[in-house]
Amino acid sequence: MKKRKIGNSDLHVFPIGLGTMGMSEFYGETNDEQSISTIHKAIELGVDFFDTADMYGWGHNEELLGKALKGKFCQIILATKFAVLRGPKGEFLGVSGKPAYVKQACEASLKRLGTDTIDLFYCHRVDPQVPIEETVGAMAILVKEGKVRYLGLSEVKGETLKRAHSVHPISAVQSEYSIWTRDIEEANMKECRELGVSTVAYSPLGRGVLTGKFNKIEDPHDFRNYLPRMEAENFETNKQIVRKVEEIAESKNVKASQIALAWVLAKGEDIIPIPGTKREKYLIENLEALNIELSHNEIYELDQLYRLVKGSRYSDMSLTLQ
């Protein structure tokens, strides 16, 4: 399987990575044993790009990855993120891109992960109170110290990326990108490609909706209950998108999730989707998307579905492109 290069780095990874957020919170019940088994299965199947963040599960996710990847760091590329602040009860306290906090966050992540170096270190969200140049300047010091290999940003506009890149090369921008979330095509994709920065696509399955596996959210603790696109009226409209994806999937005798991933993969070799899952079954299903080739007409049909989307990505739009 041909690997995909992460921006201006020397990192080459399997075309589909694994997002691990749901292994610690946000998507209902968690099970560490099951999650570790899924991580090990991913490595067995060739997946070598894993994504986490310090705020997932108040640090639990990094500790989980550290446990699962012990003795295996030489086989994989690990990305983590900092900036989102949380209180002792999980409450969100804003973001920080202050230089002193950048260093503090990195040290804490290294300790939880049980490693000496982070391959790709992202600023999870831009701090509106701190110039991006100052945040990236502090991140660049971590590279000089050998604690971080390459730098990334998440949820940034093209102009912000250019300012950051002028301080230190940015290798990847992590953005939500899927059949029903395409903001970045206008917000930063042009700048990413001009600068040779890869796009790491999170939620390529539309928060799981594009899998067609559920009609409503059963778990009251599932954070999708609070997303505008999941509100009753919006969700009913957005199911039209799922039905069209399912039609194309049925015509190819594959699953809707695989069509959704194949669409992202077809958008360019500089795009690396990182679908998240806690279960081996869905991990295997996701990787089979690599065997699907979409025709130009099918891609065009899927492109049109974005026009049907009803509802914003987040109720708090400060969490989006800055």
CSV table of C-alpha atoms in Angstrom, one decimal, residues 74-317:
chain,number,residue,atom,x,y,z
A,74,CYS,CA,9.5,2.8,16.5
A,75,GLN,CA,6.8,1.3,14.3
A,76,ILE,CA,4.4,4.2,14.3
A,77,ILE,CA,3.9,7.9,13.9
A,78,LEU,CA,2.2,9.6,16.9
A,79,ALA,CA,0.4,12.9,16.8
A,80,THR,CA,-1.0,14.7,19.8
A,81,LYS,CA,-2.5,18.2,20.5
A,82,PHE,CA,-2.5,20.9,23.1
A,83,ALA,CA,-4.3,24.2,23.9
A,84,VAL,CA,-7.8,23.1,25.0
A,85,LEU,CA,-8.1,23.6,28.8
A,86,ARG,CA,-10.3,21.5,31.0
A,87,GLY,CA,-11.1,21.6,34.7
A,88,PRO,CA,-11.0,18.8,37.2
A,89,LYS,CA,-14.6,17.8,36.4
A,90,GLY,CA,-14.0,17.9,32.7
A,91,GLU,CA,-15.5,21.3,32.2
A,92,PHE,CA,-14.0,23.3,29.3
A,93,LEU,CA,-12.1,26.4,30.4
A,94,GLY,CA,-11.1,27.9,27.0
A,95,VAL,CA,-7.8,27.6,25.2
A,96,SER,CA,-4.2,28.7,25.8
A,97,GLY,CA,-1.5,29.3,23.3
A,98,LYS,CA,0.7,31.1,25.7
A,99,PRO,CA,4.4,30.1,25.3
A,100,ALA,CA,4.8,29.0,28.8
A,101,TYR,CA,1.8,26.8,28.5
A,102,VAL,CA,3.0,25.3,25.3
A,103,LYS,CA,6.1,23.9,27.0
A,104,GLN,CA,4.1,22.8,30.1
A,105,ALA,CA,1.6,20.9,27.9
A,106,CYS,CA,4.3,19.2,25.9
A,107,GLU,CA,6.1,18.0,29.0
A,108,ALA,CA,2.9,16.6,30.4
A,109,SER,CA,2.0,14.8,27.2
A,110,LEU,CA,5.4,13.2,26.9
A,111,LYS,CA,5.0,11.9,30.5
A,112,ARG,CA,1.6,10.5,29.9
A,113,LEU,CA,2.6,8.9,26.6
A,114,GLY,CA,5.8,7.4,28.0
A,115,THR,CA,8.0,8.6,25.2
A,116,ASP,CA,10.8,11.1,24.6
A,117,THR,CA,9.6,12.6,21.4
A,118,ILE,CA,6.2,13.5,19.8
A,119,ASP,CA,6.3,13.0,16.0
A,120,LEU,CA,3.6,15.6,15.2
A,121,PHE,CA,2.6,18.2,17.7
A,122,TYR,CA,-0.5,20.3,17.0
A,123,CYS,CA,-2.0,23.4,18.4
A,124,HIS,CA,-5.5,22.1,18.9
A,125,ARG,CA,-7.3,25.5,18.7
A,126,VAL,CA,-5.9,28.9,18.2
A,127,ASP,CA,-5.9,31.2,21.2
A,128,PRO,CA,-7.5,34.5,20.1
A,129,GLN,CA,-5.6,36.3,22.9
A,130,VAL,CA,-2.1,35.2,21.7
A,131,PRO,CA,-0.6,35.9,18.3
A,132,ILE,CA,-0.2,32.6,16.4
A,133,GLU,CA,3.5,33.6,15.9
A,134,GLU,CA,4.1,33.5,19.6
A,135,THR,CA,2.5,30.1,20.0
A,136,VAL,CA,4.3,28.6,17.0
A,137,GLY,CA,7.6,30.2,18.2
A,138,ALA,CA,7.2,28.3,21.5
A,139,MET,CA,6.4,25.1,19.6
A,140,ALA,CA,9.5,25.6,17.4
A,141,ILE,CA,11.7,25.6,20.6
A,142,LEU,CA,10.4,22.1,21.4
A,143,VAL,CA,11.6,21.0,18.0
A,144,LYS,CA,15.1,22.4,18.7
A,145,GLU,CA,15.1,20.6,22.0
A,146,GLY,CA,14.2,17.3,20.3
A,147,LYS,CA,10.9,16.9,22.2
A,148,VAL,CA,8.9,17.3,19.0
A,149,ARG,CA,9.7,16.4,15.4
A,150,TYR,CA,7.2,18.3,13.4
A,151,LEU,CA,4.5,20.9,14.0
A,152,GLY,CA,0.8,21.1,13.1
A,153,LEU,CA,-2.3,23.3,13.6
A,154,SER,CA,-5.9,22.4,13.9
A,155,GLU,CA,-9.0,24.4,12.7
A,156,VAL,CA,-7.2,27.3,11.1
A,157,LYS,CA,-7.9,29.6,8.3
A,158,GLY,CA,-5.4,29.9,5.5
A,159,GLU,CA,-4.2,33.4,6.6
A,160,THR,CA,-3.4,32.0,10.1
A,161,LEU,CA,-1.6,29.1,8.6
A,162,LYS,CA,0.6,31.4,6.5
A,163,ARG,CA,1.5,33.5,9.5
A,164,ALA,CA,2.4,30.4,11.5
A,165,HIS,CA,4.4,28.9,8.6
A,166,SER,CA,6.5,32.1,8.4
A,167,VAL,CA,7.8,31.4,11.9
A,168,HIS,CA,8.4,27.6,11.5
A,169,PRO,CA,7.4,25.1,8.9
A,170,ILE,CA,3.9,23.6,9.5
A,171,SER,CA,3.7,20.0,8.3
A,172,ALA,CA,0.0,19.3,8.7
A,173,VAL,CA,-3.3,21.0,9.4
A,174,GLN,CA,-6.0,18.9,11.0
A,175,SER,CA,-9.5,19.9,9.9
A,176,GLU,CA,-12.9,18.3,9.9
A,177,TYR,CA,-13.5,17.1,6.3
A,178,SER,CA,-16.1,14.8,4.9
A,179,ILE,CA,-18.9,14.6,2.4
A,180,TRP,CA,-21.0,16.8,4.6
A,181,THR,CA,-18.2,19.1,6.0
A,182,ARG,CA,-16.2,20.9,3.3
A,183,ASP,CA,-15.5,24.4,4.9
A,184,ILE,CA,-11.8,23.9,4.4
A,185,GLU,CA,-12.0,23.8,0.6
A,186,GLU,CA,-12.5,27.6,0.8
A,187,ALA,CA,-10.9,28.3,4.2
A,188,ASN,CA,-7.4,26.7,4.0
A,189,MET,CA,-7.0,24.1,1.4
A,190,LYS,CA,-5.5,26.5,-1.2
A,191,GLU,CA,-2.9,27.7,1.3
A,192,CYS,CA,-2.1,24.2,2.5
A,193,ARG,CA,-1.3,23.1,-1.0
A,194,GLU,CA,0.7,26.3,-1.8
A,195,LEU,CA,2.8,25.7,1.3
A,196,GLY,CA,3.1,21.9,0.9
A,197,VAL,CA,1.1,21.2,4.1
A,198,SER,CA,-0.9,18.0,4.4
A,199,THR,CA,-4.6,18.0,5.5
A,200,VAL,CA,-5.4,15.4,8.2
A,201,ALA,CA,-9.1,14.9,8.0
A,202,TYR,CA,-10.9,14.3,11.3
A,203,SER,CA,-14.5,13.0,11.4
A,204,PRO,CA,-14.3,11.8,7.8
A,205,LEU,CA,-17.5,9.8,8.5
A,206,GLY,CA,-19.4,12.8,9.6
A,207,ARG,CA,-19.4,12.0,13.3
A,208,GLY,CA,-20.4,8.5,12.4
A,209,VAL,CA,-23.6,9.6,10.7
A,210,LEU,CA,-22.4,8.8,7.2
A,211,THR,CA,-22.0,5.2,8.2
A,212,GLY,CA,-25.8,4.9,8.2
A,213,LYS,CA,-25.6,2.8,11.3
A,214,PHE,CA,-27.9,4.9,13.5
A,215,ASN,CA,-31.1,6.9,13.2
A,216,LYS,CA,-30.9,8.6,16.5
A,217,ILE,CA,-28.4,9.0,19.4
A,218,GLU,CA,-29.3,6.7,22.2
A,219,ASP,CA,-26.7,7.5,24.8
A,220,PRO,CA,-27.4,10.8,26.7
A,221,HIS,CA,-23.7,11.2,27.3
A,222,ASP,CA,-22.9,11.2,23.6
A,223,PHE,CA,-21.7,14.7,22.8
A,224,ARG,CA,-23.4,14.5,19.3
A,225,ASN,CA,-26.6,15.3,21.2
A,226,TYR,CA,-25.3,18.9,21.4
A,227,LEU,CA,-24.4,19.3,17.7
A,228,PRO,CA,-26.8,21.4,15.6
A,229,ARG,CA,-26.7,18.9,12.8
A,230,MET,CA,-28.1,16.3,15.1
A,231,GLU,CA,-31.0,18.4,16.3
A,232,ALA,CA,-34.3,16.6,15.4
A,233,GLU,CA,-35.4,18.7,12.4
A,234,ASN,CA,-31.9,19.1,11.0
A,235,PHE,CA,-31.1,15.4,11.5
A,236,GLU,CA,-34.1,14.4,9.5
A,237,THR,CA,-33.0,16.6,6.6
A,238,ASN,CA,-29.4,15.4,6.8
A,239,LYS,CA,-30.5,11.8,6.6
A,240,GLN,CA,-31.1,12.5,2.9
A,241,ILE,CA,-27.4,12.7,2.5
A,242,VAL,CA,-26.9,9.4,4.2
A,243,ARG,CA,-29.5,7.7,2.0
A,244,LYS,CA,-27.7,8.9,-1.2
A,245,VAL,CA,-24.3,7.6,0.2
A,246,GLU,CA,-26.0,4.3,0.9
A,247,GLU,CA,-27.4,4.1,-2.6
A,248,ILE,CA,-24.0,4.4,-4.1
A,249,ALA,CA,-22.6,1.9,-1.6
A,250,GLU,CA,-25.3,-0.6,-2.5
A,251,SER,CA,-24.5,-0.3,-6.2
A,252,LYS,CA,-21.0,-1.3,-5.4
A,253,ASN,CA,-21.9,-3.9,-2.7
A,254,VAL,CA,-19.9,-2.1,-0.1
A,255,LYS,CA,-20.8,0.0,3.0
A,256,ALA,CA,-21.7,3.6,3.3
A,257,SER,CA,-18.8,4.3,5.6
A,258,GLN,CA,-16.4,2.9,3.0
A,259,ILE,CA,-17.9,5.2,0.3
A,260,ALA,CA,-17.5,8.2,2.6
A,261,LEU,CA,-13.8,7.3,3.2
A,262,ALA,CA,-13.2,6.6,-0.4
A,263,TRP,CA,-14.5,10.1,-1.3
A,264,VAL,CA,-12.0,11.7,1.1
A,265,LEU,CA,-9.1,9.6,-0.1
A,266,ALA,CA,-10.0,10.6,-3.7
A,267,LYS,CA,-9.7,14.3,-2.9
A,268,GLY,CA,-5.9,14.1,-3.0
A,269,GLU,CA,-2.9,12.2,-1.8
A,270,ASP,CA,-2.1,15.2,0.5
A,271,ILE,CA,-5.2,14.3,2.6
A,272,ILE,CA,-5.0,11.7,5.3
A,273,PRO,CA,-8.3,10.7,6.9
A,274,ILE,CA,-8.2,9.5,10.6
A,275,PRO,CA,-11.6,7.9,11.3
A,276,GLY,CA,-12.0,7.0,14.9
A,277,THR,CA,-13.3,3.7,16.2
A,278,LYS,CA,-13.1,1.6,19.4
A,279,ARG,CA,-13.9,-1.6,17.7
A,280,GLU,CA,-11.8,-3.9,15.5
A,281,LYS,CA,-14.9,-4.7,13.3
A,282,TYR,CA,-15.2,-1.1,12.2
A,283,LEU,CA,-11.5,-0.6,11.9
A,284,ILE,CA,-11.4,-3.4,9.4
A,285,GLU,CA,-14.4,-2.0,7.5
A,286,ASN,CA,-12.8,1.4,7.3
A,287,LEU,CA,-9.5,0.1,5.9
A,288,GLU,CA,-11.4,-1.8,3.2
A,289,ALA,CA,-12.2,1.7,1.7
A,290,LEU,CA,-8.8,1.6,0.2
A,291,ASN,CA,-10.0,-1.0,-2.3
A,292,ILE,CA,-12.8,1.2,-3.6
A,293,GLU,CA,-12.4,3.3,-6.7
A,294,LEU,CA,-15.1,5.9,-7.3
A,295,SER,CA,-15.9,7.1,-10.8
A,296,HIS,CA,-15.9,10.8,-11.7
A,297,ASN,CA,-19.7,10.7,-11.9
A,298,GLU,CA,-19.9,9.1,-8.4
A,299,ILE,CA,-17.6,11.7,-6.9
A,300,TYR,CA,-19.6,14.5,-8.6
A,301,GLU,CA,-22.9,13.1,-7.1
A,302,LEU,CA,-21.3,12.9,-3.7
A,303,ASP,CA,-19.9,16.4,-4.1
A,304,GLN,CA,-23.5,17.8,-4.5
A,305,LEU,CA,-24.7,16.5,-1.2
A,306,TYR,CA,-22.9,19.3,0.7
A,307,ARG,CA,-25.7,21.6,-0.5
A,308,LEU,CA,-28.3,19.6,1.5
A,309,VAL,CA,-26.6,19.9,4.9
A,310,LYS,CA,-28.7,21.6,7.5
A,311,GLY,CA,-27.2,22.9,10.7
A,312,SER,CA,-23.7,24.2,11.7
A,313,ARG,CA,-20.9,22.0,12.9
A,314,TYR,CA,-20.8,23.2,16.5
A,315,SER,CA,-23.2,25.2,18.6
A,316,ASP,CA,-20.1,27.2,19.8
A,317,MET,CA,-18.5,28.4,16.6
